[in-house]
Amino acid sequence: MSTVSALSVLPNSRDLDARRKSNMLSLAADAKLGRQLRPTPAHLNRAVYIPRHNDNTRHLPIYDVTERYHEAVKDEPIGSSKFKVNLVMMKRPSGEGWDAEARYLIDFTERDDGVEAMVERRTPHVNGETVEAFLPRNDAESFEVRSLSHSHSSPISLTTSYPVPDTKTTDRVIRHPWLTIAQEKSQSLPATLEWQVHPREHGALRYTLVDSEASKTDEQPAIWAIYHHKGIGIFLPHEYTDGVLLLSKYLDDTTEALVVATLLGLLRQVRQVNKPARRPSLVKRILGKV
């Protein structure tokens, strides 16, 4: 290769300077908003993609995208402007099975009193872990999950709380529910876990699964999973869900399936509590003024 050809493939110094300035401006803007952002924690070494779906979805595959996630976001802090753009640009699995492995298959079944979700972990040559979640139709504050792979497992109750103040926009109020998972402590999972959202510190597009009772001196990490929406909006959309779930290497198959099931239930609750109230028809609005 000639000297001229070799130089042509080197990055332009002006381009590098422009990128550095752009990154600095992005970080400065995030800091001004009060963001406390960090790159992907090393122990969250598995990434799965939850394709776009809504309350009418009946079948949902969840894909392993660990390699393409890290190629896309690199060392960008989770929730930063650059991270969100890179995540949006990450190529989605085709759905044909040749470019990404389906790690989970979820079936949703409508019942008179709610929705039943069956979460099955795909494992070659053996039956994978299966978790059942029941989401009551008239109760947006709680639901249950249980493992069907273990005959003696008891249902795990999950309760919703709202420790974070609602966000008021010009046309509606955005609620930010937390989800508490209380169960018996096991070797692979703490007794008290919470899906938490911190709109100011992390942005409202992220949910973090944390051990709410862990201290900084514990050997196990306090963060067990992170979900981030695949989009560049400000709030999670109420019309659909579409994002990436980062999972801890310390989760075994059973607890990982439980984490996936609880997240799907939580995101459904987020959509439900943030649906705008139905406006009366034009005729009713006109008659109401008469």
PDB file of C-alpha atoms in Angstrom:
ATOM      1  CA  MET A   1       0.000   0.000   0.000  1.00  0.00           C
ATOM      2  CA  SER A   2       1.380   3.433  -0.946  1.00  0.00           C
ATOM      3  CA  THR A   3       1.923   6.170   1.629  1.00  0.00           C
ATOM      4  CA  VAL A   4      -0.946   8.169   0.148  1.00  0.00           C
ATOM      5  CA  SER A   5      -3.294   5.167   0.306  1.00  0.00           C
ATOM      6  CA  ALA A   6      -2.274   4.407   3.884  1.00  0.00           C
ATOM      7  CA  LEU A   7      -2.893   7.985   4.965  1.00  0.00           C
ATOM      8  CA  SER A   8      -6.307   7.984   3.305  1.00  0.00           C
ATOM      9  CA  VAL A   9      -7.625   5.346   5.715  1.00  0.00           C
ATOM     10  CA  LEU A  10      -6.451   7.194   8.828  1.00  0.00           C
ATOM     11  CA  PRO A  11      -9.108   9.199  10.670  1.00  0.00           C
ATOM     12  CA  ASN A  12      -9.141  12.900   9.838  1.00  0.00           C
ATOM     13  CA  SER A  13      -7.957  15.009  12.777  1.00  0.00           C
ATOM     14  CA  ARG A  14     -10.781  17.467  12.202  1.00  0.00           C
ATOM     15  CA  ASP A  15     -13.312  14.634  12.346  1.00  0.00           C
ATOM     16  CA  LEU A  16     -11.802  13.385  15.609  1.00  0.00           C
ATOM     17  CA  ASP A  17     -11.897  16.871  17.107  1.00  0.00           C
ATOM     18  CA  ALA A  18     -15.523  17.283  16.034  1.00  0.00           C
ATOM     19  CA  ARG A  19     -16.458  13.948  17.620  1.00  0.00           C
ATOM     20  CA  ARG A  20     -14.687  14.829  20.863  1.00  0.00           C
ATOM     21  CA  LYS A  21     -16.440  18.197  21.011  1.00  0.00           C
ATOM     22  CA  SER A  22     -19.787  16.547  20.268  1.00  0.00           C
ATOM     23  CA  ASN A  23     -19.237  13.989  23.045  1.00  0.00           C
ATOM     24  CA  MET A  24     -18.187  16.708  25.500  1.00  0.00           C
ATOM     25  CA  LEU A  25     -21.280  18.786  24.693  1.00  0.00           C
ATOM     26  CA  SER A  26     -23.483  15.705  25.114  1.00  0.00           C
ATOM     27  CA  LEU A  27     -21.940  14.861  28.501  1.00  0.00           C
ATOM     28  CA  ALA A  28     -22.229  18.488  29.609  1.00  0.00           C
ATOM     29  CA  ALA A  29     -25.918  18.547  28.668  1.00  0.00           C
ATOM     30  CA  ASP A  30     -26.555  15.317  30.593  1.00  0.00           C
ATOM     31  CA  ALA A  31     -24.708  16.671  33.642  1.00  0.00           C
ATOM     32  CA  LYS A  32     -26.753  19.871  33.520  1.00  0.00           C
ATOM     33  CA  LEU A  33     -29.913  17.752  33.722  1.00  0.00           C
ATOM     34  CA  GLY A  34     -28.580  16.069  36.863  1.00  0.00           C
ATOM     35  CA  ARG A  35     -27.761  12.780  35.150  1.00  0.00           C
ATOM     36  CA  GLN A  36     -25.481  10.307  36.929  1.00  0.00           C
ATOM     37  CA  LEU A  37     -24.547   7.988  34.085  1.00  0.00           C
ATOM     38  CA  ARG A  38     -22.047   5.136  33.862  1.00  0.00           C
ATOM     39  CA  PRO A  39     -21.058   2.659  31.118  1.00  0.00           C
ATOM     40  CA  THR A  40     -22.555  -0.840  31.095  1.00  0.00           C
ATOM     41  CA  PRO A  41     -21.464  -2.650  34.315  1.00  0.00           C
ATOM     42  CA  ALA A  42     -19.033  -5.481  33.552  1.00  0.00           C
ATOM     43  CA  HIS A  43     -21.126  -8.103  35.368  1.00  0.00           C
ATOM     44  CA  LEU A  44     -24.147  -7.383  33.144  1.00  0.00           C
ATOM     45  CA  ASN A  45     -22.556  -9.457  30.418  1.00  0.00           C
ATOM     46  CA  ARG A  46     -25.698 -10.691  28.634  1.00  0.00           C
ATOM     47  CA  ALA A  47     -28.049  -8.615  26.524  1.00  0.00           C
ATOM     48  CA  VAL A  48     -31.425  -9.620  25.100  1.00  0.00           C
ATOM     49  CA  TYR A  49     -33.643  -7.649  22.764  1.00  0.00           C
ATOM     50  CA  ILE A  50     -37.358  -7.324  23.541  1.00  0.00           C
ATOM     51  CA  PRO A  51     -39.007  -6.541  20.186  1.00  0.00           C
ATOM     52  CA  ARG A  52     -41.698  -3.942  19.774  1.00  0.00           C
ATOM     53  CA  HIS A  53     -45.025  -5.177  21.140  1.00  0.00           C
ATOM     54  CA  ASN A  54     -48.191  -3.932  22.837  1.00  0.00           C
ATOM     55  CA  ASP A  55     -51.187  -5.224  24.775  1.00  0.00           C
ATOM     56  CA  ASN A  56     -52.536  -6.944  21.646  1.00  0.00           C
ATOM     57  CA  THR A  57     -49.398  -9.056  21.089  1.00  0.00           C
ATOM     58  CA  ARG A  58     -49.937 -12.805  21.523  1.00  0.00           C
ATOM     59  CA  HIS A  59     -46.496 -14.290  20.709  1.00  0.00           C
ATOM     60  CA  LEU A  60     -43.178 -12.616  21.476  1.00  0.00           C
ATOM     61  CA  PRO A  61     -39.651 -13.958  20.883  1.00  0.00           C
ATOM     62  CA  ILE A  62     -36.805 -12.379  22.866  1.00  0.00           C
ATOM     63  CA  TYR A  63     -33.391 -12.513  21.189  1.00  0.00           C
ATOM     64  CA  ASP A  64     -29.812 -12.759  22.418  1.00  0.00           C
ATOM     65  CA  VAL A  65     -28.044  -9.626  21.127  1.00  0.00           C
ATOM     66  CA  THR A  66     -25.041  -9.536  23.471  1.00  0.00           C
ATOM     67  CA  GLU A  67     -22.411  -9.094  20.768  1.00  0.00           C
ATOM     68  CA  ARG A  68     -24.237  -6.530  18.657  1.00  0.00           C
ATOM     69  CA  TYR A  69     -25.232  -4.534  21.760  1.00  0.00           C
ATOM     70  CA  HIS A  70     -21.611  -4.069  22.839  1.00  0.00           C
ATOM     71  CA  GLU A  71     -20.564  -3.301  19.263  1.00  0.00           C
ATOM     72  CA  ALA A  72     -23.270  -0.645  19.054  1.00  0.00           C
ATOM     73  CA  VAL A  73     -22.969   1.193  22.376  1.00  0.00           C
ATOM     74  CA  LYS A  74     -19.273   0.541  23.144  1.00  0.00           C
ATOM     75  CA  ASP A  75     -18.318   2.440  26.322  1.00  0.00           C
ATOM     76  CA  GLU A  76     -21.035   5.081  26.128  1.00  0.00           C
ATOM     77  CA  PRO A  77     -22.714   5.785  29.491  1.00  0.00           C
ATOM     78  CA  ILE A  78     -26.142   4.132  29.670  1.00  0.00           C
ATOM     79  CA  GLY A  79     -28.787   6.769  29.048  1.00  0.00           C
ATOM     80  CA  SER A  80     -26.504   9.373  27.473  1.00  0.00           C
ATOM     81  CA  SER A  81     -27.534  11.035  24.227  1.00  0.00           C
ATOM     82  CA  LYS A  82     -24.862   9.126  22.292  1.00  0.00           C
ATOM     83  CA  PHE A  83     -25.898   5.845  23.923  1.00  0.00           C
ATOM     84  CA  LYS A  84     -29.535   6.340  22.914  1.00  0.00           C
ATOM     85  CA  VAL A  85     -28.614   7.147  19.311  1.00  0.00           C
ATOM     86  CA  ASN A  86     -26.280   4.136  19.100  1.00  0.00           C
ATOM     87  CA  LEU A  87     -28.945   1.863  20.578  1.00  0.00           C
ATOM     88  CA  VAL A  88     -31.508   3.111  18.072  1.00  0.00           C
ATOM     89  CA  MET A  89     -29.037   2.387  15.259  1.00  0.00           C
ATOM     90  CA  MET A  90     -28.364  -1.156  16.523  1.00  0.00           C
ATOM     91  CA  LYS A  91     -29.658  -3.609  13.939  1.00  0.00           C
ATOM     92  CA  ARG A  92     -32.760  -5.488  15.028  1.00  0.00           C
ATOM     93  CA  PRO A  93     -32.928  -9.280  14.603  1.00  0.00           C
ATOM     94  CA  SER A  94     -34.709 -10.232  11.395  1.00  0.00           C
ATOM     95  CA  GLY A  95     -37.013 -12.695  13.145  1.00  0.00           C
ATOM     96  CA  GLU A  96     -35.976 -15.477  10.761  1.00  0.00           C
ATOM     97  CA  GLY A  97     -33.598 -17.074  13.268  1.00  0.00           C
ATOM     98  CA  TRP A  98     -30.427 -16.903  11.179  1.00  0.00           C
ATOM     99  CA  ASP A  99     -28.985 -13.659  12.588  1.00  0.00           C
ATOM    100  CA  ALA A 100     -29.964 -13.950  16.274  1.00  0.00           C
ATOM    101  CA  GLU A 101     -30.895 -16.765  18.644  1.00  0.00           C
ATOM    102  CA  ALA A 102     -34.305 -16.638  20.296  1.00  0.00           C
ATOM    103  CA  ARG A 103     -33.480 -16.907  23.997  1.00  0.00           C
ATOM    104  CA  TYR A 104     -37.100 -16.761  25.201  1.00  0.00           C
ATOM    105  CA  LEU A 105     -40.533 -17.388  23.752  1.00  0.00           C
ATOM    106  CA  ILE A 106     -43.500 -15.693  25.403  1.00  0.00           C
ATOM    107  CA  ASP A 107     -47.164 -16.532  24.843  1.00  0.00           C
ATOM    108  CA  PHE A 108     -49.872 -14.153  26.060  1.00  0.00           C
ATOM    109  CA  THR A 109     -53.385 -15.526  26.639  1.00  0.00           C
ATOM    110  CA  GLU A 110     -56.406 -13.307  27.269  1.00  0.00           C
ATOM    111  CA  ARG A 111     -58.683 -14.376  30.122  1.00  0.00           C
ATOM    112  CA  ASP A 112     -61.841 -12.826  31.504  1.00  0.00           C
ATOM    113  CA  ASP A 113     -60.020 -11.573  34.588  1.00  0.00           C
ATOM    114  CA  GLY A 114     -56.661 -10.680  33.056  1.00  0.00           C
ATOM    115  CA  VAL A 115     -53.743 -11.799  30.906  1.00  0.00           C
ATOM    116  CA  GLU A 116     -51.615 -14.908  31.392  1.00  0.00           C
ATOM    117  CA  ALA A 117     -48.009 -14.812  30.158  1.00  0.00           C
ATOM    118  CA  MET A 118     -45.949 -17.995  29.704  1.00  0.00           C
ATOM    119  CA  VAL A 119     -42.220 -17.247  29.557  1.00  0.00           C
ATOM    120  CA  GLU A 120     -40.139 -20.174  28.258  1.00  0.00           C
ATOM    121  CA  ARG A 121     -36.355 -20.130  28.114  1.00  0.00           C
ATOM    122  CA  ARG A 122     -35.029 -21.750  24.950  1.00  0.00           C
ATOM    123  CA  THR A 123     -32.386 -24.393  25.722  1.00  0.00           C
ATOM    124  CA  PRO A 124     -31.025 -26.848  23.102  1.00  0.00           C
ATOM    125  CA  HIS A 125     -32.001 -30.516  23.601  1.00  0.00           C
ATOM    126  CA  VAL A 126     -33.667 -30.005  27.009  1.00  0.00           C
ATOM    127  CA  ASN A 127     -36.783 -28.349  28.349  1.00  0.00           C
ATOM    128  CA  GLY A 128     -35.953 -24.812  29.376  1.00  0.00           C
ATOM    129  CA  GLU A 129     -37.187 -22.941  32.422  1.00  0.00           C
ATOM    130  CA  THR A 130     -40.826 -21.880  32.223  1.00  0.00           C
ATOM    131  CA  VAL A 131     -42.337 -19.065  34.259  1.00  0.00           C
ATOM    132  CA  GLU A 132     -45.993 -18.100  34.437  1.00  0.00           C
ATOM    133  CA  ALA A 133     -47.143 -14.553  35.136  1.00  0.00           C
ATOM    134  CA  PHE A 134     -50.745 -13.517  35.715  1.00  0.00           C
ATOM    135  CA  LEU A 135     -51.614  -9.864  35.152  1.00  0.00           C
ATOM    136  CA  PRO A 136     -55.068  -8.973  36.554  1.00  0.00           C
ATOM    137  CA  ARG A 137     -57.227  -6.811  34.324  1.00  0.00           C
ATOM    138  CA  ASN A 138     -58.609  -4.580  37.071  1.00  0.00           C
ATOM    139  CA  ASP A 139     -55.507  -4.283  39.249  1.00  0.00           C
ATOM    140  CA  ALA A 140     -52.592  -2.240  37.955  1.00  0.00           C
ATOM    141  CA  GLU A 141     -50.869  -2.337  41.338  1.00  0.00           C
ATOM    142  CA  SER A 142     -49.893  -6.003  41.705  1.00  0.00           C
ATOM    143  CA  PHE A 143     -49.493  -9.358  39.952  1.00  0.00           C
ATOM    144  CA  GLU A 144     -47.953 -12.807  40.498  1.00  0.00           C
ATOM    145  CA  VAL A 145     -45.253 -14.935  38.888  1.00  0.00           C
ATOM    146  CA  ARG A 146     -44.210 -18.519  39.550  1.00  0.00           C
ATOM    147  CA  SER A 147     -41.782 -21.042  38.127  1.00  0.00           C
ATOM    148  CA  LEU A 148     -43.465 -24.033  36.476  1.00  0.00           C
ATOM    149  CA  SER A 149     -40.181 -25.940  36.226  1.00  0.00           C
ATOM    150  CA  HIS A 150     -40.133 -26.701  39.953  1.00  0.00           C
ATOM    151  CA  SER A 151     -43.098 -28.539  41.458  1.00  0.00           C
ATOM    152  CA  HIS A 152     -42.714 -27.010  44.924  1.00  0.00           C
ATOM    153  CA  SER A 153     -42.279 -23.394  43.882  1.00  0.00           C
ATOM    154  CA  SER A 154     -44.700 -20.887  45.378  1.00  0.00           C
ATOM    155  CA  PRO A 155     -46.136 -17.852  43.606  1.00  0.00           C
ATOM    156  CA  ILE A 156     -44.128 -14.669  44.043  1.00  0.00           C
ATOM    157  CA  SER A 157     -46.207 -11.559  44.681  1.00  0.00           C
ATOM    158  CA  LEU A 158     -45.161  -8.275  43.158  1.00  0.00           C
ATOM    159  CA  THR A 159     -46.430  -4.906  44.316  1.00  0.00           C
ATOM    160  CA  THR A 160     -46.280  -1.492  42.711  1.00  0.00           C
ATOM    161  CA  SER A 161     -45.389   1.740  44.463  1.00  0.00           C
ATOM    162  CA  TYR A 162     -44.809   5.339  43.394  1.00  0.00           C
ATOM    163  CA  PRO A 163     -41.911   6.826  45.399  1.00  0.00           C
ATOM    164  CA  VAL A 164     -40.894   9.026  42.454  1.00  0.00           C
ATOM    165  CA  PRO A 165     -43.080  12.101  41.855  1.00  0.00           C
ATOM    166  CA  ASP A 166     -45.179  12.133  38.699  1.00  0.00           C
ATOM    167  CA  THR A 167     -43.932  14.212  35.785  1.00  0.00           C
ATOM    168  CA  LYS A 168     -46.406  16.793  34.507  1.00  0.00           C
ATOM    169  CA  THR A 169     -46.296  17.720  30.830  1.00  0.00           C
ATOM    170  CA  THR A 170     -48.437  20.191  28.923  1.00  0.00           C
ATOM    171  CA  ASP A 171     -51.054  17.589  28.066  1.00  0.00           C
ATOM    172  CA  ARG A 172     -50.798  14.751  30.618  1.00  0.00           C
ATOM    173  CA  VAL A 173     -49.201  13.320  33.742  1.00  0.00           C
ATOM    174  CA  ILE A 174     -46.481  10.649  33.471  1.00  0.00           C
ATOM    175  CA  ARG A 175     -46.322   8.101  36.300  1.00  0.00           C
ATOM    176  CA  HIS A 176     -43.133   6.205  37.199  1.00  0.00           C
ATOM    177  CA  PRO A 177     -44.038   2.975  39.037  1.00  0.00           C
ATOM    178  CA  TRP A 178     -41.547   0.860  40.968  1.00  0.00           C
ATOM    179  CA  LEU A 179     -42.052  -2.888  41.323  1.00  0.00           C
ATOM    180  CA  THR A 180     -41.071  -4.750  44.508  1.00  0.00           C
ATOM    181  CA  ILE A 181     -40.339  -8.490  44.301  1.00  0.00           C
ATOM    182  CA  ALA A 182     -40.502 -10.154  47.713  1.00  0.00           C
ATOM    183  CA  GLN A 183     -39.490 -13.807  47.991  1.00  0.00           C
ATOM    184  CA  GLU A 184     -37.441 -16.209  50.084  1.00  0.00           C
ATOM    185  CA  LYS A 185     -33.734 -15.532  49.775  1.00  0.00           C
ATOM    186  CA  SER A 186     -31.848 -18.014  47.597  1.00  0.00           C
ATOM    187  CA  GLN A 187     -28.221 -18.541  46.618  1.00  0.00           C
ATOM    188  CA  SER A 188     -28.809 -16.844  43.270  1.00  0.00           C
ATOM    189  CA  LEU A 189     -31.197 -14.030  44.205  1.00  0.00           C
ATOM    190  CA  PRO A 190     -31.688 -11.695  47.183  1.00  0.00           C
ATOM    191  CA  ALA A 191     -34.905 -11.672  49.184  1.00  0.00           C
ATOM    192  CA  THR A 192     -35.910  -8.138  48.223  1.00  0.00           C
ATOM    193  CA  LEU A 193     -35.494  -6.834  44.697  1.00  0.00           C
ATOM    194  CA  GLU A 194     -36.971  -3.735  43.123  1.00  0.00           C
ATOM    195  CA  TRP A 195     -37.370  -2.520  39.583  1.00  0.00           C
ATOM    196  CA  GLN A 196     -36.622   1.172  40.037  1.00  0.00           C
ATOM    197  CA  VAL A 197     -36.729   4.169  37.716  1.00  0.00           C
ATOM    198  CA  HIS A 198     -34.860   7.398  38.463  1.00  0.00           C
ATOM    199  CA  PRO A 199     -35.918   9.958  35.837  1.00  0.00           C
ATOM    200  CA  ARG A 200     -33.521  12.660  37.015  1.00  0.00           C
ATOM    201  CA  GLU A 201     -30.388  10.565  37.598  1.00  0.00           C
ATOM    202  CA  HIS A 202     -30.745   7.991  34.793  1.00  0.00           C
ATOM    203  CA  GLY A 203     -33.479   9.323  32.524  1.00  0.00           C
ATOM    204  CA  ALA A 204     -37.037   7.998  32.307  1.00  0.00           C
ATOM    205  CA  LEU A 205     -36.225   5.416  29.598  1.00  0.00           C
ATOM    206  CA  ARG A 206     -34.358   3.128  32.003  1.00  0.00           C
ATOM    207  CA  TYR A 207     -35.405   0.652  34.693  1.00  0.00           C
ATOM    208  CA  THR A 208     -32.845  -0.913  37.053  1.00  0.00           C
ATOM    209  CA  LEU A 209     -33.332  -4.122  39.059  1.00  0.00           C
ATOM    210  CA  VAL A 210     -31.554  -3.596  42.372  1.00  0.00           C
ATOM    211  CA  ASP A 211     -31.160  -5.355  45.695  1.00  0.00           C
ATOM    212  CA  SER A 212     -32.719  -2.662  47.839  1.00  0.00           C
ATOM    213  CA  GLU A 213     -31.109  -4.007  51.025  1.00  0.00           C
ATOM    214  CA  ALA A 214     -27.581  -4.530  49.734  1.00  0.00           C
ATOM    215  CA  SER A 215     -24.732  -2.552  51.214  1.00  0.00           C
ATOM    216  CA  LYS A 216     -21.696  -1.324  49.344  1.00  0.00           C
ATOM    217  CA  THR A 217     -19.525  -3.888  51.127  1.00  0.00           C
ATOM    218  CA  ASP A 218     -21.454  -6.880  49.782  1.00  0.00           C
ATOM    219  CA  GLU A 219     -19.578  -9.140  47.382  1.00  0.00           C
ATOM    220  CA  GLN A 220     -22.594  -9.491  45.103  1.00  0.00           C
ATOM    221  CA  PRO A 221     -23.445  -6.429  43.012  1.00  0.00           C
ATOM    222  CA  ALA A 222     -26.485  -4.376  43.926  1.00  0.00           C
ATOM    223  CA  ILE A 223     -27.568  -4.159  40.257  1.00  0.00           C
ATOM    224  CA  TRP A 224     -29.001  -7.359  38.779  1.00  0.00           C
ATOM    225  CA  ALA A 225     -30.431  -6.106  35.496  1.00  0.00           C
ATOM    226  CA  ILE A 226     -31.002  -2.932  33.478  1.00  0.00           C
ATOM    227  CA  TYR A 227     -33.700  -2.302  30.879  1.00  0.00           C
ATOM    228  CA  HIS A 228     -33.407   0.596  28.440  1.00  0.00           C
ATOM    229  CA  HIS A 229     -35.923   1.652  25.818  1.00  0.00           C
ATOM    230  CA  LYS A 230     -34.780   1.610  22.182  1.00  0.00           C
ATOM    231  CA  GLY A 231     -35.689   5.165  21.271  1.00  0.00           C
ATOM    232  CA  ILE A 232     -34.676   8.791  21.753  1.00  0.00           C
ATOM    233  CA  GLY A 233     -37.838  10.103  23.386  1.00  0.00           C
ATOM    234  CA  ILE A 234     -38.056  11.492  26.910  1.00  0.00           C
ATOM    235  CA  PHE A 235     -40.543   9.037  28.450  1.00  0.00           C
ATOM    236  CA  LEU A 236     -41.429   5.383  27.904  1.00  0.00           C
ATOM    237  CA  PRO A 237     -44.200   5.276  25.281  1.00  0.00           C
ATOM    238  CA  HIS A 238     -47.627   4.121  26.416  1.00  0.00           C
ATOM    239  CA  GLU A 239     -48.446   2.622  23.018  1.00  0.00           C
ATOM    240  CA  TYR A 240     -45.739  -0.070  22.899  1.00  0.00           C
ATOM    241  CA  THR A 241     -42.561  -1.544  24.424  1.00  0.00           C
ATOM    242  CA  ASP A 242     -39.266  -1.911  22.542  1.00  0.00           C
ATOM    243  CA  GLY A 243     -35.885  -2.203  24.253  1.00  0.00           C
ATOM    244  CA  VAL A 244     -32.829  -4.078  25.493  1.00  0.00           C
ATOM    245  CA  LEU A 245     -32.490  -5.958  28.789  1.00  0.00           C
ATOM    246  CA  LEU A 246     -29.025  -6.379  30.329  1.00  0.00           C
ATOM    247  CA  LEU A 247     -28.703  -9.404  32.620  1.00  0.00           C
ATOM    248  CA  SER A 248     -26.250 -10.257  35.391  1.00  0.00           C
ATOM    249  CA  LYS A 249     -23.879 -13.189  35.036  1.00  0.00           C
ATOM    250  CA  TYR A 250     -24.851 -14.161  38.595  1.00  0.00           C
ATOM    251  CA  LEU A 251     -28.403 -15.138  37.558  1.00  0.00           C
ATOM    252  CA  ASP A 252     -29.117 -18.829  37.037  1.00  0.00           C
ATOM    253  CA  ASP A 253     -31.635 -20.023  34.430  1.00  0.00           C
ATOM    254  CA  THR A 254     -34.622 -20.002  36.780  1.00  0.00           C
ATOM    255  CA  THR A 255     -34.034 -16.567  38.252  1.00  0.00           C
ATOM    256  CA  GLU A 256     -33.196 -15.082  34.862  1.00  0.00           C
ATOM    257  CA  ALA A 257     -36.564 -16.286  33.544  1.00  0.00           C
ATOM    258  CA  LEU A 258     -38.257 -14.750  36.603  1.00  0.00           C
ATOM    259  CA  VAL A 259     -36.492 -11.450  35.927  1.00  0.00           C
ATOM    260  CA  VAL A 260     -37.736 -11.448  32.321  1.00  0.00           C
ATOM    261  CA  ALA A 261     -41.301 -12.230  33.435  1.00  0.00           C
ATOM    262  CA  THR A 262     -41.348  -9.493  36.087  1.00  0.00           C
ATOM    263  CA  LEU A 263     -40.013  -6.922  33.623  1.00  0.00           C
ATOM    264  CA  LEU A 264     -42.673  -7.755  31.026  1.00  0.00           C
ATOM    265  CA  GLY A 265     -45.344  -7.367  33.699  1.00  0.00           C
ATOM    266  CA  LEU A 266     -43.881  -4.062  34.868  1.00  0.00           C
ATOM    267  CA  LEU A 267     -43.661  -2.615  31.358  1.00  0.00           C
ATOM    268  CA  ARG A 268     -47.270  -3.593  30.747  1.00  0.00           C
ATOM    269  CA  GLN A 269     -48.205  -1.727  33.927  1.00  0.00           C
ATOM    270  CA  VAL A 270     -46.226   1.319  32.750  1.00  0.00           C
ATOM    271  CA  ARG A 271     -48.222   1.330  29.521  1.00  0.00           C
ATOM    272  CA  GLN A 272     -51.508   0.885  31.381  1.00  0.00           C
ATOM    273  CA  VAL A 273     -51.072   3.638  33.987  1.00  0.00           C
ATOM    274  CA  ASN A 274     -49.852   6.145  31.392  1.00  0.00           C
ATOM    275  CA  LYS A 275     -52.558   5.661  28.786  1.00  0.00           C
ATOM    276  CA  PRO A 276     -54.283   9.008  28.180  1.00  0.00           C
ATOM    277  CA  ALA A 277     -57.927   9.137  29.187  1.00  0.00           C
ATOM    278  CA  ARG A 278     -60.242   8.583  26.255  1.00  0.00           C
ATOM    279  CA  ARG A 279     -61.668  11.822  24.979  1.00  0.00           C
ATOM    280  CA  PRO A 280     -65.425  11.974  24.363  1.00  0.00           C
ATOM    281  CA  SER A 281     -66.505  11.910  20.749  1.00  0.00           C
ATOM    282  CA  LEU A 282     -66.888  15.144  18.804  1.00  0.00           C
ATOM    283  CA  VAL A 283     -70.691  14.842  18.962  1.00  0.00           C
ATOM    284  CA  LYS A 284     -70.646  14.451  22.765  1.00  0.00           C
ATOM    285  CA  ARG A 285     -68.281  17.412  23.126  1.00  0.00           C
ATOM    286  CA  ILE A 286     -70.575  19.594  21.000  1.00  0.00           C
ATOM    287  CA  LEU A 287     -73.718  18.467  22.843  1.00  0.00           C
ATOM    288  CA  GLY A 288     -71.996  19.089  26.150  1.00  0.00           C
ATOM    289  CA  LYS A 289     -71.625  22.748  25.258  1.00  0.00           C
ATOM    290  CA  VAL A 290     -75.316  23.154  24.405  1.00  0.00           C
TER     291      VAL A 290
END
